[in-house]
PDB file of C-alpha atoms and ligand atoms in Angstrom:
ATOM      1  CA  MET A   7     -18.252   7.983  -1.661  1.00 44.00           C
ATOM      2  CA  GLY A   8     -16.228   8.723   1.258  1.00 58.00           C
ATOM      3  CA  GLU A   9     -14.974   5.304   0.929  1.00 80.00           C
ATOM      4  CA  TYR A  10     -10.996   4.149  -0.609  1.00 90.00           C
ATOM      5  CA  GLY A  11     -11.870   2.138  -2.754  1.00 93.00           C
ATOM      6  CA  LYS A  12      -8.289   1.489  -4.753  1.00 95.00           C
ATOM      7  CA  PRO A  13      -6.161  -1.331  -4.018  1.00 94.00           C
ATOM      8  CA  LEU A  14      -3.951  -1.532  -0.820  1.00 95.00           C
ATOM      9  CA  PRO A  15      -1.053  -2.896   0.504  1.00 92.00           C
ATOM     10  CA  ARG A  16      -1.093  -5.593   2.804  1.00 86.00           C
ATOM     11  CA  GLY A  17       0.530  -5.674   6.322  1.00 85.00           C
ATOM     12  CA  GLU A  18       2.952  -8.067   6.044  1.00 91.00           C
ATOM     13  CA  GLY A  19       6.501  -9.334   6.711  1.00 94.00           C
ATOM     14  CA  TYR A  20       8.980  -6.362   5.211  1.00 96.00           C
ATOM     15  CA  HIS A  21       6.623  -4.673   3.417  1.00 95.00           C
ATOM     16  CA  GLY A  22       4.330  -4.452   6.478  1.00 96.00           C
ATOM     17  CA  ASP A  23       7.262  -2.906   8.510  1.00 97.00           C
ATOM     18  CA  PHE A  24       8.112  -0.239   5.354  1.00 97.00           C
ATOM     19  CA  TYR A  25       4.314   0.979   5.758  1.00 97.00           C
ATOM     20  CA  ARG A  26       4.124   1.386   8.844  1.00 97.00           C
ATOM     21  CA  PHE A  27       6.771   4.006   8.658  1.00 98.00           C
ATOM     22  CA  CYS A  28       5.095   5.651   6.401  1.00 98.00           C
ATOM     23  CA  LYS A  29       1.805   5.685   8.812  1.00 97.00           C
ATOM     24  CA  GLN A  30       4.794   7.996  10.936  1.00 97.00           C
ATOM     25  CA  HIS A  31       5.937   9.756   7.959  1.00 97.00           C
ATOM     26  CA  GLU A  32       9.000   8.166   7.598  1.00 98.00           C
ATOM     27  CA  LEU A  33      10.182   7.180   4.743  1.00 98.00           C
ATOM     28  CA  ARG A  34      12.634   4.382   4.985  1.00 98.00           C
ATOM     29  CA  PHE A  35      14.217   1.671   2.757  1.00 98.00           C
ATOM     30  CA  GLN A  36      16.556  -1.497   3.643  1.00 98.00           C
ATOM     31  CA  ARG A  37      20.147  -0.781   3.749  1.00 98.00           C
ATOM     32  CA  CYS A  38      22.323  -3.356   3.433  1.00 98.00           C
ATOM     33  CA  ALA A  39      24.737  -3.505   6.908  1.00 98.00           C
ATOM     34  CA  ASP A  40      27.930  -4.570   4.800  1.00 98.00           C
ATOM     35  CA  CYS A  41      28.124  -2.762   1.365  1.00 98.00           C
ATOM     36  CA  GLN A  42      25.762  -0.221   2.006  1.00 97.00           C
ATOM     37  CA  ALA A  43      23.584  -0.430  -0.419  1.00 97.00           C
ATOM     38  CA  TRP A  44      20.008   0.535  -0.699  1.00 98.00           C
ATOM     39  CA  ARG A  45      17.521  -1.639  -1.082  1.00 97.00           C
ATOM     40  CA  HIS A  46      14.010  -2.062  -2.396  1.00 97.00           C
ATOM     41  CA  PRO A  47      11.072  -3.517  -2.614  1.00 95.00           C
ATOM     42  CA  PRO A  48      12.437  -4.853   0.709  1.00 95.00           C
ATOM     43  CA  ARG A  49      13.938  -8.828   0.361  1.00 95.00           C
ATOM     44  CA  GLU A  50      15.629 -10.795   2.111  1.00 96.00           C
ATOM     45  CA  CYS A  51      19.318 -10.660   0.684  1.00 96.00           C
ATOM     46  CA  CYS A  52      21.038  -7.330  -0.728  1.00 98.00           C
ATOM     47  CA  PRO A  53      21.010  -8.137  -4.416  1.00 96.00           C
ATOM     48  CA  HIS A  54      24.690  -6.014  -4.748  1.00 97.00           C
ATOM     49  CA  CYS A  55      26.629  -8.337  -2.609  1.00 98.00           C
ATOM     50  CA  GLY A  56      24.958 -10.934  -1.009  1.00 98.00           C
ATOM     51  CA  ALA A  57      25.031  -9.720   2.477  1.00 98.00           C
ATOM     52  CA  PHE A  58      21.574 -10.790   4.977  1.00 98.00           C
ATOM     53  CA  ALA A  59      22.483  -7.967   7.399  1.00 98.00           C
ATOM     54  CA  TRP A  60      20.960  -5.309   7.450  1.00 98.00           C
ATOM     55  CA  ARG A  61      19.126  -2.150   8.774  1.00 98.00           C
ATOM     56  CA  TRP A  62      15.395   0.248   8.341  1.00 98.00           C
ATOM     57  CA  GLU A  63      17.339   3.206   7.446  1.00 98.00           C
ATOM     58  CA  GLN A  64      15.776   7.021   6.595  1.00 98.00           C
ATOM     59  CA  VAL A  65      16.659   8.847   3.611  1.00 98.00           C
ATOM     60  CA  SER A  66      15.670  12.530   2.858  1.00 96.00           C
ATOM     61  CA  GLY A  67      12.449  12.213   1.125  1.00 97.00           C
ATOM     62  CA  LYS A  68      14.107  14.484  -1.664  1.00 98.00           C
ATOM     63  CA  GLY A  69      14.523  12.716  -5.506  1.00 98.00           C
ATOM     64  CA  GLN A  70      13.687  13.883  -9.210  1.00 98.00           C
ATOM     65  CA  VAL A  71      11.754  12.139 -11.970  1.00 98.00           C
ATOM     66  CA  TYR A  72      13.281   8.909 -13.059  1.00 98.00           C
ATOM     67  CA  SER A  73      10.624   7.947 -15.081  1.00 98.00           C
ATOM     68  CA  TRP A  74       6.830   7.564 -15.348  1.00 98.00           C
ATOM     69  CA  THR A  75       4.246   6.526 -17.375  1.00 98.00           C
ATOM     70  CA  VAL A  76       0.485   8.004 -18.083  1.00 97.00           C
ATOM     71  CA  VAL A  77      -2.126   5.702 -17.707  1.00 97.00           C
ATOM     72  CA  GLN A  78      -5.088   6.312 -19.614  1.00 96.00           C
ATOM     73  CA  ARG A  79      -7.991   3.732 -19.260  1.00 96.00           C
ATOM     74  CA  ALA A  80      -8.380   2.593 -15.297  1.00 94.00           C
ATOM     75  CA  LEU A  81      -7.540  -1.085 -15.280  1.00 90.00           C
ATOM     76  CA  HIS A  82      -9.546  -1.056 -12.167  1.00 94.00           C
ATOM     77  CA  PRO A  83     -12.432   1.118 -11.065  1.00 95.00           C
ATOM     78  CA  ALA A  84     -11.270   3.049  -8.528  1.00 95.00           C
ATOM     79  CA  PHE A  85      -9.064   4.374 -10.813  1.00 95.00           C
ATOM     80  CA  ALA A  86     -11.428   5.926 -12.892  1.00 95.00           C
ATOM     81  CA  GLU A  87     -11.608   9.114 -12.153  1.00 94.00           C
ATOM     82  CA  ASP A  88      -8.046   9.608 -11.597  1.00 94.00           C
ATOM     83  CA  VAL A  89      -7.471   8.622 -15.136  1.00 95.00           C
ATOM     84  CA  PRO A  90      -5.257  10.268 -16.988  1.00 95.00           C
ATOM     85  CA  TYR A  91      -2.470  10.687 -14.117  1.00 96.00           C
ATOM     86  CA  ALA A  92       1.416   8.852 -14.139  1.00 97.00           C
ATOM     87  CA  VAL A  93       2.809   6.153 -12.319  1.00 97.00           C
ATOM     88  CA  VAL A  94       5.946   7.129 -11.354  1.00 98.00           C
ATOM     89  CA  ILE A  95       9.243   6.156 -10.794  1.00 98.00           C
ATOM     90  CA  VAL A  96      11.157   8.176  -8.290  1.00 98.00           C
ATOM     91  CA  GLU A  97      14.940   8.209  -7.129  1.00 98.00           C
ATOM     92  CA  LEU A  98      15.448   9.495  -3.784  1.00 98.00           C
ATOM     93  CA  ALA A  99      18.819  10.735  -3.698  1.00 98.00           C
ATOM     94  CA  GLU A 100      20.126   8.184  -1.862  1.00 97.00           C
ATOM     95  CA  GLY A 101      20.085   6.504  -5.479  1.00 96.00           C
ATOM     96  CA  VAL A 102      17.012   3.764  -4.353  1.00 97.00           C
ATOM     97  CA  ARG A 103      14.152   3.933  -6.303  1.00 98.00           C
ATOM     98  CA  LEU A 104      10.205   3.878  -5.721  1.00 97.00           C
ATOM     99  CA  VAL A 105       7.213   3.500  -7.878  1.00 97.00           C
ATOM    100  CA  SER A 106       4.316   5.968  -6.757  1.00 98.00           C
ATOM    101  CA  ARG A 107       2.803   9.643  -7.261  1.00 97.00           C
ATOM    102  CA  VAL A 108       3.547  12.981  -8.599  1.00 97.00           C
ATOM    103  CA  LEU A 109       0.170  15.098  -6.619  1.00 97.00           C
ATOM    104  CA  ASP A 110      -0.229  18.620  -7.853  1.00 94.00           C
ATOM    105  CA  LEU A 111       1.110  18.309 -11.577  1.00 96.00           C
ATOM    106  CA  PRO A 112      -0.541  17.740 -14.297  1.00 95.00           C
ATOM    107  CA  PRO A 113       0.899  14.551 -16.271  1.00 96.00           C
ATOM    108  CA  GLN A 114       1.940  16.380 -19.216  1.00 96.00           C
ATOM    109  CA  GLU A 115       4.037  18.500 -16.763  1.00 97.00           C
ATOM    110  CA  LEU A 116       6.745  16.181 -15.488  1.00 98.00           C
ATOM    111  CA  ARG A 117       9.971  16.105 -16.798  1.00 98.00           C
ATOM    112  CA  LEU A 118      13.059  13.765 -15.983  1.00 98.00           C
ATOM    113  CA  GLY A 119      14.601  14.590 -13.227  1.00 98.00           C
ATOM    114  CA  LEU A 120      12.186  16.957 -12.032  1.00 98.00           C
ATOM    115  CA  PRO A 121      12.935  17.798  -7.861  1.00 98.00           C
ATOM    116  CA  VAL A 122       9.910  16.087  -5.916  1.00 98.00           C
ATOM    117  CA  GLU A 123       9.975  15.660  -2.499  1.00 98.00           C
ATOM    118  CA  VAL A 124       8.122  12.731  -0.314  1.00 98.00           C
ATOM    119  CA  VAL A 125       4.754  13.915   0.984  1.00 98.00           C
ATOM    120  CA  PHE A 126       2.361  11.329   3.126  1.00 98.00           C
ATOM    121  CA  VAL A 127      -1.292  10.368   1.913  1.00 97.00           C
ATOM    122  CA  ASP A 128      -3.455   8.967   4.394  1.00 97.00           C
ATOM    123  CA  VAL A 129      -5.290   7.297   2.589  1.00 96.00           C
ATOM    124  CA  THR A 130      -7.141   5.321   5.289  1.00 96.00           C
ATOM    125  CA  PRO A 131      -7.147   5.735   9.079  1.00 95.00           C
ATOM    126  CA  GLU A 132      -4.545   3.113   8.653  1.00 94.00           C
ATOM    127  CA  VAL A 133      -2.750   3.028   5.853  1.00 96.00           C
ATOM    128  CA  THR A 134      -0.227   5.681   4.976  1.00 97.00           C
ATOM    129  CA  LEU A 135       0.945   5.936   0.968  1.00 98.00           C
ATOM    130  CA  PRO A 136       4.175   7.759   0.185  1.00 98.00           C
ATOM    131  CA  MET A 137       3.482   9.729  -2.513  1.00 98.00           C
ATOM    132  CA  PHE A 138       5.416  13.037  -4.488  1.00 98.00           C
ATOM    133  CA  ARG A 139       5.145  16.638  -5.031  1.00 98.00           C
ATOM    134  CA  PRO A 140       7.360  19.127  -6.735  1.00 98.00           C
ATOM    135  CA  CYS A 141       9.864  20.595  -5.082  1.00 96.00           C
ATOM    136  CA  ARG A 142       8.831  24.491  -4.815  1.00 80.00           C
TER     137      ARG A 142
HETATM  138 ZN1   ZN B 223      25.361  -5.783  -0.420  1.00 84.75          ZN
END
């Protein structure tokens, strides 16, 4: 044991850039340089106004639980010891949403609008995943 056997993000393209910022413990999302809309997952052009100009911008890391589903049966063997666990959509204070996990909280205690903050989990020496925990 000790091996992180779960699937890992690929370090390619804009997704690779996103996770390289996570490695530095910075949560950054693309933000349109024209209409200022945030977006995720990363893509070439703004889904709101169609502009191609954008920049990576850091967010506060504070947000709230937007939605979730509870996984009762692991679909990948590496998740077997985690069940039941919640896959959570967190809406950051800036309005952009991210699929993640909320740590330190049993799934049955999740609530819509629950305030959460980002925590960076170094799952391997190369990969850091952004997860969340309830605000204290
Ligand atoms: Zn835009």
